[in-house]
GROMACS .gro file of C-alpha atoms in nm:
model
  135
    1MET     CA    1  -1.829   1.555   6.675
    2GLU     CA    2  -1.863   1.741   7.015
    3GLU     CA    3  -2.140   1.956   6.859
    4PHE     CA    4  -2.431   1.669   6.809
    5LYS     CA    5  -2.440   1.539   7.161
    6ALA     CA    6  -2.731   1.620   7.278
    7PHE     CA    7  -2.644   1.559   7.657
    8LYS     CA    8  -2.879   1.800   7.768
    9SER     CA    9  -3.218   1.609   7.777
   10LEU     CA   10  -3.254   1.721   8.126
   11GLU     CA   11  -3.246   2.080   8.079
   12ALA     CA   12  -3.510   2.002   7.769
   13TYR     CA   13  -3.745   1.808   8.049
   14ASP     CA   14  -3.699   2.100   8.275
   15LYS     CA   15  -3.812   2.428   8.013
   16PHE     CA   16  -4.098   2.127   7.943
   17ILE     CA   17  -4.207   2.137   8.307
   18CYS     CA   18  -4.175   2.481   8.359
   19GLY     CA   19  -4.376   2.560   8.043
   20TRP     CA   20  -4.124   2.723   7.869
   21VAL     CA   21  -4.333   2.584   7.550
   22LYS     CA   22  -4.595   2.846   7.462
   23SER     CA   23  -4.750   2.747   7.125
   24ILE     CA   24  -4.698   2.427   6.892
   25GLY     CA   25  -4.901   2.336   6.586
   26CYS     CA   26  -4.923   2.113   6.286
   27ILE     CA   27  -4.915   2.141   5.955
   28GLU     CA   28  -4.875   1.819   5.745
   29VAL     CA   29  -4.672   1.854   5.392
   30ASN     CA   30  -4.609   1.586   5.125
   31GLY     CA   31  -4.708   1.336   5.430
   32LEU     CA   32  -4.483   1.473   5.657
   33SER     CA   33  -4.592   1.644   6.012
   34VAL     CA   34  -4.406   2.005   6.047
   35LEU     CA   35  -4.448   2.085   6.388
   36LEU     CA   36  -4.411   2.472   6.458
   37GLY     CA   37  -4.337   2.560   6.809
   38LYS     CA   38  -4.272   2.888   6.989
   39VAL     CA   39  -4.040   2.837   7.325
   40LYS     CA   40  -3.903   3.095   7.577
   41HIS     CA   41  -3.559   3.184   7.629
   42SER     CA   42  -3.423   3.042   7.906
   43GLN     CA   43  -3.159   3.319   8.025
   44ARG     CA   44  -3.343   3.618   7.828
   45LEU     CA   45  -3.731   3.599   7.939
   46ASN     CA   46  -3.796   3.972   7.804
   47GLU     CA   47  -3.729   3.873   7.446
   48LYS     CA   48  -4.025   3.735   7.183
   49PRO     CA   49  -3.945   3.385   7.180
   50LEU     CA   50  -3.772   3.153   6.997
   51GLU     CA   51  -3.958   2.910   6.674
   52ALA     CA   52  -3.860   2.561   6.656
   53TRP     CA   53  -3.976   2.315   6.415
   54ILE     CA   54  -3.940   1.948   6.397
   55VAL     CA   55  -4.025   1.728   6.071
   56SER     CA   56  -4.180   1.377   6.137
   57LYS     CA   57  -4.303   1.066   5.968
   58LYS     CA   58  -4.661   0.975   6.046
   59ASP     CA   59  -4.465   0.652   6.265
   60GLY     CA   60  -4.320   0.929   6.497
   61THR     CA   61  -3.972   0.897   6.350
   62ILE     CA   62  -3.812   1.264   6.354
   63THR     CA   63  -3.627   1.353   6.020
   64ALA     CA   64  -3.500   1.694   6.106
   65ALA     CA   65  -3.521   1.967   6.371
   66HIS     CA   66  -3.426   2.335   6.377
   67CYS     CA   67  -3.505   2.554   6.614
   68SER     CA   68  -3.371   2.989   6.599
   69CYS     CA   69  -3.121   2.994   6.918
   70VAL     CA   70  -2.751   2.948   6.886
   71ALA     CA   71  -2.751   2.534   6.998
   72GLY     CA   72  -3.001   2.529   6.703
   73LEU     CA   73  -2.764   2.537   6.444
   74SER     CA   74  -2.649   2.194   6.542
   75GLU     CA   75  -2.981   2.067   6.596
   76SER     CA   76  -2.950   1.923   6.915
   77CYS     CA   77  -3.101   2.209   7.166
   78SER     CA   78  -3.279   2.219   7.460
   79HIS     CA   79  -3.596   2.420   7.307
   80VAL     CA   80  -3.632   2.100   7.039
   81GLY     CA   81  -3.633   1.842   7.320
   82ALA     CA   82  -3.866   2.054   7.521
   83MET     CA   83  -4.083   2.036   7.198
   84LEU     CA   84  -4.050   1.699   7.171
   85PHE     CA   85  -4.187   1.627   7.581
   86TRP     CA   86  -4.452   1.884   7.504
   87ILE     CA   87  -4.558   1.687   7.219
   88GLN     CA   88  -4.539   1.354   7.390
   89ASP     CA   89  -4.735   1.476   7.702
   90TYR     CA   90  -4.991   1.627   7.441
   91ILE     CA   91  -5.087   1.221   7.287
   92GLN     CA   92  -5.052   1.069   7.648
   93ARG     CA   93  -5.362   1.324   7.769
   94MET     CA   94  -5.524   1.229   7.478
   95GLU     CA   95  -5.506   0.883   7.508
   96ALA     CA   96  -5.580   0.910   7.826
   97ARG     CA   97  -5.898   1.119   7.813
   98THR     CA   98  -6.234   0.996   7.994
   99VAL     CA   99  -6.586   1.046   7.993
  100THR     CA  100  -6.526   1.342   8.206
  101ASP     CA  101  -6.289   1.521   7.978
  102VAL     CA  102  -6.546   1.566   7.655
  103PRO     CA  103  -6.861   1.774   7.687
  104ALA     CA  104  -7.197   1.614   7.787
  105TYR     CA  105  -7.352   1.358   7.508
  106TRP     CA  106  -7.693   1.262   7.609
  107VAL     CA  107  -7.898   0.903   7.473
  108GLY     CA  108  -8.147   0.989   7.247
  109PRO     CA  109  -8.530   0.902   7.342
  110SER     CA  110  -8.673   0.563   7.312
  111SER     CA  111  -8.821   0.433   7.016
  112ARG     CA  112  -9.164   0.484   7.225
  113ALA     CA  113  -9.449   0.734   7.048
  114ILE     CA  114  -9.501   1.047   7.241
  115LYS     CA  115  -9.907   1.117   7.222
  116PHE     CA  116  -9.906   1.455   7.250
  117SER     CA  117 -10.216   1.702   7.403
  118ARG     CA  118 -10.367   2.002   7.493
  119VAL     CA  119 -10.218   2.133   7.846
  120GLN     CA  120 -10.605   2.139   7.995
  121GLN     CA  121 -10.608   1.738   7.927
  122ILE     CA  122 -10.297   1.662   8.065
  123ASP     CA  123 -10.286   1.516   8.453
  124PHE     CA  124  -9.981   1.667   8.604
  125CYS     CA  125 -10.030   1.445   8.996
  126THR     CA  126  -9.801   1.242   9.079
  127PRO     CA  127  -9.866   0.866   9.079
  128MET     CA  128  -9.827   0.846   9.485
  129LYS     CA  129 -10.117   1.164   9.480
  130LYS     CA  130 -10.293   0.956   9.269
  131LYS     CA  131 -10.293   0.640   9.457
  132THR     CA  132 -10.382   0.888   9.826
  133GLU     CA  133 -10.672   1.003   9.630
  134GLU     CA  134 -10.805   0.694   9.522
  135GLY     CA  135 -10.761   0.485   9.821
   0.00000   0.00000   0.00000
């Protein structure tokens, strides 16, 4: 039972904050979301990242998780926890998007019909200039 006690939540959060989670992808299989991620080692920084995966239902319930590290065999390593913190942060950032976070969008032209004319026939004077010429 000792191996199932996951008292490493603070360690997982530290890994998330320090940027150890490098990439996460998601695919849907039979109504379940499978999240695949790469998380850097905490002790061996020059080695290739660990591979972690999480299987969850649509409501967010985790059905399984695993990591390629030694502690991942008990499905309670801090690398999976760091991935979960990353996913939570991503979802919160997506829900809190503002108008300035998305590319600019413009309101379409009004329903007024635009009259086209030849350049020679267009009056480019400003209303103020016309007013001074008339007055």
